[in-house]
Coordinates of C-alpha atoms in Angstrom, one line a residue:
M1 CA -212.0 41.3 195.6
E2 CA -212.8 43.0 192.3
Y3 CA -214.3 41.0 189.4
T4 CA -211.1 41.2 187.3
Q5 CA -209.1 39.9 190.2
L6 CA -211.6 37.1 190.7
I7 CA -211.2 36.0 187.0
V8 CA -207.4 36.0 187.4
M9 CA -207.6 33.9 190.5
M10 CA -210.0 31.4 188.9
L11 CA -207.8 31.0 185.9
W12 CA -204.7 30.7 188.1
L13 CA -206.3 27.9 190.1
T14 CA -207.4 26.2 186.9
K15 CA -203.8 26.3 185.6
K16 CA -202.3 25.1 188.9
K17 CA -204.6 22.1 188.9
A18 CA -203.8 21.3 185.3
R19 CA -200.1 21.4 185.9
K20 CA -200.2 18.4 188.2
H21 CA -201.0 16.1 185.2
M22 CA -199.0 17.7 182.4
Q23 CA -195.5 17.0 181.3
T24 CA -194.6 17.7 177.7
L25 CA -197.3 19.8 176.0
I26 CA -197.9 20.6 172.4
G27 CA -200.1 23.0 170.6
I28 CA -202.1 21.7 167.5
D29 CA -203.9 23.6 164.8
L30 CA -206.2 20.9 163.4
G31 CA -207.0 22.5 160.1
T32 CA -209.3 21.8 157.2
T33 CA -206.6 21.9 154.5
N34 CA -203.4 21.7 156.6
S35 CA -202.5 21.0 160.2
C36 CA -199.6 22.2 162.2
V37 CA -198.0 21.4 165.6
A38 CA -195.8 23.5 167.8
T39 CA -194.2 23.5 171.3
M40 CA -192.5 25.9 173.7
K41 CA -188.7 25.7 173.6
N42 CA -186.6 28.0 175.7
G43 CA -189.4 30.4 176.2
T44 CA -190.2 30.5 172.5
S45 CA -193.1 29.0 170.5
T46 CA -191.5 26.8 167.9
I47 CA -193.0 24.8 164.9
I48 CA -192.3 21.1 164.9
P49 CA -191.6 19.9 161.3
S50 CA -193.5 16.9 159.9
S51 CA -191.9 13.6 159.0
T52 CA -191.4 14.9 155.5
G53 CA -189.6 18.0 156.7
A54 CA -192.4 20.4 156.0
R55 CA -193.7 22.9 158.6
T56 CA -197.4 21.9 158.0
T57 CA -199.1 18.6 157.3
P58 CA -201.9 18.2 154.8
S59 CA -205.1 17.2 156.6
I60 CA -205.6 14.2 154.3
V61 CA -206.0 10.5 155.0
A62 CA -205.9 7.8 152.4
F63 CA -206.4 4.1 152.5
A64 CA -204.3 2.2 150.0
K65 CA -205.7 -0.9 148.4
N66 CA -203.2 -3.0 150.2
G67 CA -204.6 -1.9 153.5
E68 CA -201.9 0.7 154.3
R69 CA -203.1 4.0 155.8
L70 CA -201.5 7.2 154.6
V71 CA -201.6 10.6 156.3
G72 CA -200.4 14.0 155.2
Q73 CA -198.2 14.5 152.2
P74 CA -198.0 10.8 151.2
A75 CA -201.8 10.7 151.1
K76 CA -202.0 13.9 149.0
N77 CA -199.4 12.5 146.6
Q78 CA -201.6 9.5 145.6
A79 CA -204.9 11.3 145.6
V80 CA -205.4 11.3 141.9
I81 CA -204.9 7.5 141.4
N82 CA -206.8 6.7 144.6
S83 CA -209.3 9.5 144.8
E84 CA -212.2 7.3 146.1
R85 CA -210.2 6.1 149.1
T86 CA -208.7 9.5 149.9
I87 CA -210.4 11.7 152.5
V88 CA -210.0 15.5 152.5
S89 CA -211.6 18.4 154.4
I90 CA -212.9 16.1 157.2
K91 CA -213.0 19.1 159.6
R92 CA -216.1 20.3 157.8
K93 CA -218.0 17.2 159.0
M94 CA -216.9 17.3 162.6
G95 CA -219.8 17.1 165.1
S96 CA -222.1 15.5 162.5
D97 CA -223.2 11.9 162.3
S98 CA -221.6 11.5 158.8
K99 CA -219.8 8.3 158.1
I100 CA -217.2 7.5 155.4
K101 CA -217.2 3.9 154.2
I102 CA -213.9 2.4 153.2
D103 CA -214.2 -1.3 152.2
D104 CA -216.5 -2.8 154.9
K105 CA -215.8 -0.3 157.6
K106 CA -217.5 3.1 158.3
Y107 CA -215.3 5.9 159.8
S108 CA -216.6 8.8 161.8
P109 CA -215.1 12.3 161.3
Q110 CA -213.6 11.9 164.8
E111 CA -211.8 8.7 163.8
I112 CA -210.4 10.3 160.6
S113 CA -209.3 13.4 162.5
A114 CA -207.7 11.1 165.1
M115 CA -205.5 9.7 162.3
I116 CA -204.2 13.1 161.5
L117 CA -203.6 13.9 165.2
T118 CA -201.8 10.6 165.7
Q119 CA -199.4 11.6 162.9
L120 CA -198.8 15.0 164.4
K121 CA -198.2 13.3 167.8
K122 CA -195.7 10.9 166.3
D123 CA -193.9 13.7 164.5
A124 CA -193.7 15.7 167.8
E125 CA -192.4 12.7 169.8
K126 CA -189.7 12.1 167.2
V127 CA -188.5 15.6 167.3
L128 CA -188.8 16.1 171.1
G129 CA -187.4 12.7 171.9
T130 CA -190.1 12.0 174.5
E131 CA -193.7 10.7 174.8
V132 CA -196.4 13.4 174.3
K133 CA -199.6 13.0 176.1
D134 CA -201.0 16.5 176.6
A135 CA -202.1 19.0 173.9
V136 CA -204.0 22.2 173.4
I137 CA -206.0 22.0 170.2
T138 CA -207.5 24.9 168.4
V139 CA -211.0 25.1 166.8
P140 CA -212.8 27.8 164.8
A141 CA -214.3 30.4 167.1
Y142 CA -217.8 29.5 165.9
F143 CA -217.4 25.7 166.3
T144 CA -220.5 24.4 168.1
D145 CA -220.2 22.4 171.3
S146 CA -220.8 19.2 169.4
Q147 CA -217.9 20.1 167.1
R148 CA -215.7 21.0 170.0
Q149 CA -216.6 17.7 171.8
A150 CA -215.9 15.8 168.6
T151 CA -212.4 17.5 168.5
K152 CA -211.8 16.4 172.1
D153 CA -212.9 12.8 171.2
A154 CA -210.5 12.8 168.2
G155 CA -207.7 13.8 170.6
R156 CA -208.6 11.0 173.0
I157 CA -208.7 8.4 170.2
A158 CA -205.2 9.6 169.2
G159 CA -204.0 9.1 172.7
L160 CA -203.9 12.7 173.7
N161 CA -205.2 14.4 176.8
V162 CA -206.8 17.6 175.4
V163 CA -206.1 20.0 178.3
R164 CA -207.8 22.9 176.5
I165 CA -209.7 23.8 173.4
I166 CA -209.1 27.4 172.3
N167 CA -210.4 29.4 169.4
E168 CA -208.2 29.8 166.4
P169 CA -208.4 33.7 166.2
T170 CA -207.5 33.8 169.9
A171 CA -204.5 31.6 169.4
A172 CA -203.3 33.8 166.6
A173 CA -203.6 36.8 168.9
L174 CA -201.5 35.0 171.5
A175 CA -198.8 34.4 168.8
Y176 CA -198.9 38.1 167.9
G177 CA -199.2 39.5 171.4
L178 CA -196.8 37.5 173.6
D179 CA -194.0 40.1 173.5
R180 CA -196.0 43.2 172.9
Q181 CA -196.5 45.4 175.9
E182 CA -198.4 48.4 174.4
D183 CA -202.1 48.6 174.7
Q184 CA -203.9 47.9 171.4
K185 CA -207.1 46.5 169.8
I186 CA -206.7 44.0 167.1
M187 CA -209.0 42.3 164.6
V188 CA -208.2 38.7 163.6
Y189 CA -209.6 37.8 160.2
D190 CA -209.3 34.0 159.9
L191 CA -210.3 32.5 156.6
G192 CA -209.1 28.9 156.5
G193 CA -209.8 26.0 154.2
G194 CA -213.3 25.3 155.6
T195 CA -214.3 28.0 158.1
F196 CA -214.3 31.7 158.6
D197 CA -214.0 33.6 161.9
V198 CA -213.4 37.1 162.9
S199 CA -212.6 38.3 166.4
I200 CA -212.0 41.6 168.0
L201 CA -209.5 41.4 170.9
E202 CA -207.8 43.9 173.2
I203 CA -204.2 43.5 174.5
S204 CA -203.4 45.4 177.6
K205 CA -200.6 44.7 180.1
G206 CA -200.3 41.0 179.4
V207 CA -204.1 40.5 179.3
I208 CA -205.5 39.3 175.9
E209 CA -209.3 39.8 176.1
V210 CA -211.8 38.7 173.4
L211 CA -214.3 41.5 173.0
A212 CA -216.5 39.9 170.3
T213 CA -216.5 37.1 167.7
S214 CA -218.5 36.2 164.6
G215 CA -218.1 33.9 161.6
N216 CA -219.4 31.3 159.3
N217 CA -218.7 27.6 159.7
H218 CA -219.4 26.9 156.0
L219 CA -217.1 29.3 154.3
G220 CA -213.4 28.8 153.4
G221 CA -210.8 28.0 150.8
D222 CA -212.7 24.9 149.6
D223 CA -215.5 27.1 148.4
F224 CA -213.1 29.2 146.3
D225 CA -211.7 26.0 144.9
N226 CA -215.3 24.9 144.0
E227 CA -215.9 28.0 142.0
V228 CA -212.8 27.4 140.0
I229 CA -213.9 23.8 139.6
K230 CA -217.2 24.9 138.2
Y231 CA -215.4 27.2 135.8
I232 CA -213.2 24.4 134.5
V233 CA -216.1 21.9 134.2
N234 CA -218.1 24.5 132.3
E235 CA -215.1 25.2 130.0
L236 CA -214.8 21.5 129.3
K237 CA -218.4 21.3 128.3
I238 CA -218.2 24.4 126.0
K239 CA -214.9 23.6 124.3
H240 CA -215.0 19.8 124.2
N241 CA -218.6 18.7 125.2
L242 CA -216.9 16.6 127.9
N243 CA -218.6 15.6 131.1
I244 CA -216.3 14.3 133.8
S245 CA -218.9 13.7 136.5
S246 CA -218.5 9.9 136.3
D247 CA -214.7 9.9 136.3
P248 CA -213.3 10.1 139.9
Q249 CA -209.7 10.5 138.7
A250 CA -210.6 13.3 136.3
K251 CA -212.5 15.1 139.1
Q252 CA -209.6 14.9 141.5
R253 CA -207.2 16.3 138.8
V254 CA -209.6 19.2 138.2
R255 CA -209.8 19.8 142.0
E256 CA -206.0 19.9 142.3
A257 CA -205.8 22.2 139.2
A258 CA -208.3 24.5 140.7
E259 CA -206.5 24.8 144.0
A260 CA -203.2 25.4 142.2
A261 CA -204.8 28.1 140.1
K262 CA -206.2 29.8 143.1
I263 CA -202.8 29.9 144.8
E264 CA -201.1 31.1 141.6
L265 CA -203.6 33.9 141.2
S266 CA -202.6 35.2 144.6
K267 CA -199.2 36.1 143.1
Y268 CA -199.9 36.7 139.5
N269 CA -202.6 38.3 137.3
K270 CA -203.3 35.2 135.3
T271 CA -202.5 31.5 135.3
E272 CA -202.6 28.7 132.7
I273 CA -204.7 25.6 133.6
L274 CA -203.3 22.6 131.7
L275 CA -205.0 19.2 132.0
P276 CA -203.5 16.8 129.4
F277 CA -205.6 13.7 128.6
I278 CA -208.4 14.7 131.0
G279 CA -210.8 12.6 129.0
T280 CA -211.8 11.4 125.5
D281 CA -214.3 12.6 122.9
K282 CA -215.2 11.2 119.5
Y283 CA -211.9 12.5 118.1
G284 CA -209.7 10.9 120.8
P285 CA -207.9 12.2 123.9
V286 CA -208.9 15.6 125.2
N287 CA -206.1 18.0 126.3
F288 CA -207.6 20.9 128.2
E289 CA -205.9 24.3 128.2
S290 CA -207.4 27.6 129.6
T291 CA -206.2 30.9 130.8
L292 CA -207.8 32.1 134.0
T293 CA -207.2 35.7 134.9
R294 CA -207.3 37.2 138.4
D295 CA -210.2 39.5 137.2
K296 CA -212.2 36.4 136.2
F297 CA -211.4 34.6 139.5
N298 CA -212.5 37.7 141.4
E299 CA -215.7 37.8 139.4
I300 CA -216.7 34.1 140.1
T301 CA -215.7 34.3 143.8
K302 CA -216.9 37.8 144.6
H303 CA -219.9 36.5 146.5
L304 CA -217.7 34.5 148.8
V305 CA -215.5 37.4 149.7
E306 CA -218.6 39.6 150.3
M307 CA -220.0 36.9 152.7
T308 CA -217.2 37.7 155.2
K309 CA -218.2 41.4 155.4
G310 CA -221.4 40.8 157.5
P311 CA -219.6 38.9 160.3
V312 CA -216.8 41.5 160.4
M313 CA -219.2 44.4 160.8
S314 CA -221.2 42.3 163.4
A315 CA -218.1 41.6 165.5
I316 CA -217.0 45.3 165.4
K317 CA -220.5 46.4 166.5
D318 CA -220.7 43.8 169.3
A319 CA -217.2 44.8 170.5
G320 CA -218.6 48.3 171.1
I321 CA -215.7 50.0 169.2
K322 CA -215.3 52.2 166.2
I323 CA -213.5 50.9 163.1
S324 CA -210.9 53.6 163.6
E325 CA -210.0 52.2 167.0
I326 CA -208.6 49.0 165.5
D327 CA -204.8 49.2 165.7
K328 CA -203.9 46.1 163.8
V329 CA -205.5 43.6 161.5
L330 CA -204.1 40.0 161.6
M331 CA -204.8 37.8 158.6
V332 CA -204.9 34.1 159.5
G333 CA -205.4 31.1 157.3
G334 CA -204.1 30.4 153.8
S335 CA -207.1 31.8 152.0
T336 CA -206.3 35.3 153.3
R337 CA -203.5 35.4 150.7
I338 CA -206.2 36.0 148.1
P339 CA -205.8 39.7 147.0
A340 CA -209.5 40.4 146.9
V341 CA -209.8 39.3 150.5
N342 CA -207.1 41.7 151.5
D343 CA -208.8 44.5 149.5
L344 CA -212.1 43.9 151.3
V345 CA -210.4 44.1 154.7
F346 CA -208.5 47.2 153.8
G347 CA -211.7 48.7 152.4
I348 CA -213.5 48.1 155.8
T349 CA -210.8 49.0 158.2
G350 CA -208.5 51.4 156.2
K351 CA -205.5 49.4 157.4
Q352 CA -203.1 47.2 155.6
P353 CA -203.0 43.7 157.2
F354 CA -200.1 43.1 159.5
K355 CA -197.4 41.0 157.8
G356 CA -195.4 40.0 160.9
I357 CA -197.0 36.5 161.4
N358 CA -197.3 33.5 159.2
P359 CA -201.0 32.8 158.4
D360 CA -200.3 29.1 158.2
E361 CA -198.4 28.8 161.4
C362 CA -199.5 31.4 163.9
V363 CA -202.5 29.4 165.2
A364 CA -200.3 26.4 166.2
L365 CA -197.8 28.8 167.7
G366 CA -200.5 30.4 169.8
A367 CA -201.8 27.0 170.9
A368 CA -198.2 26.2 172.1
I369 CA -198.1 29.5 174.0
Q370 CA -201.4 28.6 175.7
S371 CA -199.9 25.2 176.6
G372 CA -197.0 27.0 178.1
V373 CA -199.4 29.1 180.2
L374 CA -201.2 26.0 181.4
A375 CA -197.9 24.3 182.2
G376 CA -196.5 27.3 184.0
T377 CA -193.6 27.9 181.7
V378 CA -195.2 31.1 180.3
T379 CA -196.1 33.7 182.8
D380 CA -197.4 37.3 182.8
I381 CA -200.0 36.6 180.2
L382 CA -203.8 36.0 180.7
L383 CA -206.4 35.0 178.1
L384 CA -210.0 36.0 178.6
D385 CA -212.5 34.5 176.2
I386 CA -216.3 34.9 175.7
T387 CA -219.5 33.0 175.4
P388 CA -220.8 33.1 171.8
L389 CA -224.6 33.1 172.4
S390 CA -227.0 34.6 175.0
L391 CA -228.3 32.5 177.9
G392 CA -231.5 32.9 179.8
I393 CA -234.9 31.4 180.7
E394 CA -238.4 31.2 179.3
T395 CA -241.0 33.4 181.0
V396 CA -244.7 33.8 180.6
G397 CA -246.0 34.5 177.0
N398 CA -243.2 32.5 175.3
H399 CA -240.7 35.3 176.2
F400 CA -237.0 34.7 176.3
A401 CA -235.4 36.6 179.3
K402 CA -231.7 37.0 178.7
V403 CA -229.5 36.7 181.8
I404 CA -226.1 36.6 180.1
S405 CA -225.7 38.2 176.7
R406 CA -223.6 36.8 173.9
N407 CA -220.0 38.0 173.7
T408 CA -219.8 38.2 177.5
T409 CA -216.4 37.5 179.0
I410 CA -216.1 34.2 180.8
P411 CA -215.9 33.2 183.6
I412 CA -219.0 35.0 184.6
K413 CA -221.7 34.7 187.3
K414 CA -224.9 36.7 187.0
S415 CA -228.3 36.7 188.7
Q416 CA -231.8 38.0 188.0
I417 CA -235.0 38.1 190.1
F418 CA -238.2 36.6 188.7
T419 CA -241.6 35.9 190.2
T420 CA -244.7 33.7 189.8
N421 CA -247.4 34.2 187.2
A422 CA -250.3 32.3 188.9
P423 CA -251.5 32.8 192.5
Y424 CA -250.4 30.4 195.2
Q425 CA -247.9 28.4 193.1
S426 CA -245.8 25.9 195.1
S427 CA -243.4 25.2 192.2
V428 CA -242.0 26.7 189.0
I429 CA -240.4 25.1 186.0
V430 CA -237.1 26.8 185.0
H431 CA -236.5 26.3 181.3
V432 CA -232.9 27.2 180.3
L433 CA -232.4 28.5 176.7
Q434 CA -229.6 29.7 174.5
G435 CA -230.0 32.0 171.5
E436 CA -230.9 35.5 170.4
K437 CA -234.6 35.4 169.6
A438 CA -237.2 37.2 171.7
E439 CA -239.6 34.3 171.4
A440 CA -238.5 31.4 173.7
N441 CA -239.5 28.6 171.3
L442 CA -237.2 29.9 168.6
N443 CA -234.1 29.5 170.8
K444 CA -232.2 26.3 171.7
S445 CA -233.4 24.4 174.8
L446 CA -230.6 23.4 177.0
G447 CA -232.7 21.8 179.8
K448 CA -235.4 22.2 182.4
F449 CA -235.7 21.7 186.1
N450 CA -238.5 22.1 188.7
L451 CA -238.0 24.4 191.7
R452 CA -240.4 23.1 194.4
G453 CA -241.3 24.3 197.9
I454 CA -242.1 27.9 197.0
R455 CA -244.1 29.8 199.7
R456 CA -247.7 30.0 198.5
A457 CA -248.5 33.6 197.8
P458 CA -250.4 35.8 195.4
A459 CA -249.0 36.1 191.9
G460 CA -246.0 38.4 191.7
V461 CA -245.1 38.2 195.3
P462 CA -242.5 35.4 195.5
Q463 CA -238.9 36.4 194.6
I464 CA -237.1 33.7 192.7
E465 CA -233.4 34.4 192.0
V466 CA -232.0 32.6 188.9
T467 CA -228.2 32.5 188.8
F468 CA -226.1 31.6 185.7
T469 CA -222.5 30.6 186.2
I470 CA -220.1 29.9 183.3
D471 CA -216.6 28.8 184.2
V472 CA -213.4 29.1 182.2
N473 CA -214.1 25.9 180.3
G474 CA -217.6 27.0 179.2
I475 CA -219.5 24.8 181.6
V476 CA -222.9 26.3 182.5
N477 CA -224.5 26.0 185.9
V478 CA -228.0 27.3 186.5
Q479 CA -229.5 27.7 190.0
A480 CA -232.9 28.9 191.0
K481 CA -233.6 29.9 194.6
D482 CA -236.7 31.1 196.5
L483 CA -235.4 34.0 198.5
D484 CA -238.2 33.6 201.1
T485 CA -237.9 29.9 201.9
G486 CA -234.3 29.3 200.8
K487 CA -235.4 26.4 198.7
R488 CA -233.1 25.9 195.7
Q489 CA -232.5 23.6 192.7
E490 CA -229.8 23.6 190.1
I491 CA -228.7 22.0 186.8
T492 CA -225.2 21.9 185.2
L493 CA -225.1 22.1 181.4
E494 CA -222.3 22.0 178.9
A495 CA -222.5 25.3 176.9
S496 CA -224.0 24.6 173.5
T497 CA -224.5 20.9 174.2
N498 CA -226.1 19.0 171.3
L499 CA -226.3 22.2 169.2
S500 CA -226.0 21.2 165.6
E501 CA -224.0 23.3 163.2
A502 CA -227.2 24.3 161.4
E503 CA -228.9 25.5 164.7
I504 CA -226.1 27.7 165.8
Q505 CA -225.5 29.1 162.3
N506 CA -229.3 29.8 162.0
A507 CA -229.2 31.7 165.3
I508 CA -226.3 33.9 164.3
H509 CA -227.3 34.4 160.7
D510 CA -230.8 35.4 161.7
E511 CA -229.4 38.0 164.0
M512 CA -227.0 39.2 161.3
D513 CA -229.9 39.3 158.7
Y514 CA -231.9 41.4 161.1
E515 CA -229.0 43.9 161.8
E516 CA -228.4 44.2 158.0
K517 CA -232.0 44.8 157.3
E518 CA -232.2 47.3 160.1
A519 CA -229.1 49.1 158.8
I520 CA -230.7 49.3 155.3
R521 CA -234.0 50.6 156.8
K522 CA -232.1 53.3 158.8
Q523 CA -230.1 54.3 155.8
L524 CA -233.2 54.7 153.7
Y525 CA -234.9 56.7 156.4
E526 CA -231.9 59.1 156.6
K527 CA -231.9 59.6 152.8
K528 CA -235.7 60.3 152.9
E529 CA -235.2 62.8 155.7
I530 CA -232.6 64.7 153.7
A531 CA -234.9 64.6 150.6
M532 CA -237.9 65.9 152.5
K533 CA -235.9 68.8 154.0
L534 CA -234.6 69.7 150.5
V535 CA -238.2 69.7 149.2
E536 CA -239.2 72.1 151.9
Q537 CA -236.3 74.4 151.0
A538 CA -237.2 74.3 147.3
K539 CA -240.8 75.1 148.0
A540 CA -239.8 78.0 150.2
K541 CA -237.4 79.2 147.4
M542 CA -240.3 79.0 144.8
K543 CA -242.4 81.3 147.1
E544 CA -239.6 83.6 147.6
N545 CA -238.4 83.7 144.0
K546 CA -241.2 83.0 141.5
S547 CA -238.7 82.8 138.6
S548 CA -237.3 79.6 140.1
R549 CA -240.6 77.8 139.9
K550 CA -240.3 76.7 136.3
Q551 CA -237.0 74.9 137.0
L552 CA -237.6 73.7 140.5
K553 CA -241.2 72.5 140.4
P554 CA -240.6 69.4 138.1
L555 CA -237.5 68.5 140.2
V556 CA -239.6 68.7 143.4
S557 CA -242.2 66.5 141.8
K558 CA -239.5 64.0 140.9
V559 CA -238.2 63.8 144.5
E560 CA -241.7 63.4 145.9
K561 CA -242.4 60.6 143.4
S562 CA -239.1 58.9 144.4
L563 CA -240.0 59.2 148.1
R564 CA -243.3 57.4 147.4
S565 CA -241.4 54.6 145.6
N566 CA -239.1 54.0 148.6
D567 CA -236.3 53.3 146.1
E568 CA -233.1 54.5 147.5
A569 CA -231.2 54.9 144.2
S570 CA -234.0 57.1 142.7
I571 CA -234.2 59.1 145.9
I572 CA -230.5 59.8 145.9
L573 CA -230.5 60.7 142.2
A574 CA -233.6 63.0 142.4
T575 CA -232.2 64.7 145.6
Q576 CA -228.9 65.4 143.9
E577 CA -230.6 67.0 140.9
L578 CA -232.7 69.2 143.1
E579 CA -229.8 70.2 145.3
E580 CA -227.7 71.2 142.2
S581 CA -230.6 73.4 140.9
L582 CA -231.1 75.0 144.3
R583 CA -227.5 76.2 144.3
K584 CA -228.3 78.4 141.3
F585 CA -230.9 80.5 143.1

């Protein structure tokens, strides 16, 4: 059986097993700013409206002073007058040990998220007229295992059986690709309220395959809001000498005004920020008025937009495709409505973003489609995901030997032969690692086990086969076997178990920094090569035509000086001047 057929069979068996326990399934996009729930109805993925009639639910939880708990729009409505007891953007704290204290009780991010999921579950049950127990929940592609596990735990607290966790960009691709039969490669650019992901996927004959993914777990719409908040706070200090840092209600009003201004500037070139009675000074109440232009907004948020470029280029490179091979660009998440974001994506890809999907709803719709696949109501579609980081073992000299590289399609089984370092060893310690660094100690340790009973032999003679297996759910199994004696030992690991957000971000960011520096170095080298060839041409021309020496010699000296400085800008400028002069002779 070919490998592709094996993958299909494994996924089919997984779905068949899951169907035994599933009745009514829903798909949930548990978002930073807003959440959304959908289901399959008559073969179509359909949004389930909230209790207020809206198609999305604000991911906000509030505790009223009378003990009442508010979720969604009701919580958002009272945020100003109850800001200290209102919790927003909890998704950014998923997987951490952060606690939020309300009165005499401390709540984990899982518990707060469970309150949001409970509301979505209730809304779905009201519309569907039946109890809902099973759900597919989406997470950012770069969520760590601890964050994914925290999401599963939140589902269990809410009374949901989380049958599958899938990546948000992948869900968006499902929503886009369900009825499309033509082969194509798509880029999903997902900029939500708190996270950024980019994935390159290929759709071919009902198979949606993730080729590569990248992202930043600390970049989203909240960061754009924060820049506007800084702008307003600074204006308050300049115009009114007013400091609102100790006024929770004023800070919440500024936050809401900042978000509203950001949204307004996605449609118009300027917006008026009005905050009557935002505070008091020696003259009395302060009424704040300011005009924020789109140009100014772009200026103060430019660094945030630029931060998405590195992951985009990394994903394209890892996918092994050219930018020109991307057929469609899907923009997901409310923050992709920012014009500067669209300009950046168009500048990179040369393609206008596809407008046929709703950036706020497509992730939930895709999650519902995946629930239909698992339930057997959606057929002829197959989703193939990837592992985000490389897996391997430690070898002599603190070396990390990769067995499975990052962005490898799962499920996957791969083996590699190793040997002993010391003579007549009877055992070896297999140290399993995850990461991208060449030095073993700089990667994340996932576990160790001891393979005993190796046939005693000189160093380098025993053959030890180490096999990594990752199943469709991301569970990692590592087995070591002495091919001579048949002795074996294995360990089962949860991919990315106990990886903190900082650890996985550091691993990826380090790799991205290296690639960017390498690209800069290569670009400088190419510019220097061109300059040196031009200098050779100029010197040859001066020997051939002595009258050219007076004009060309100082320009040659300028190029040579710029080459010694290693300054790319001066190299380019000096090279251009010499090239223009050479054309005259």
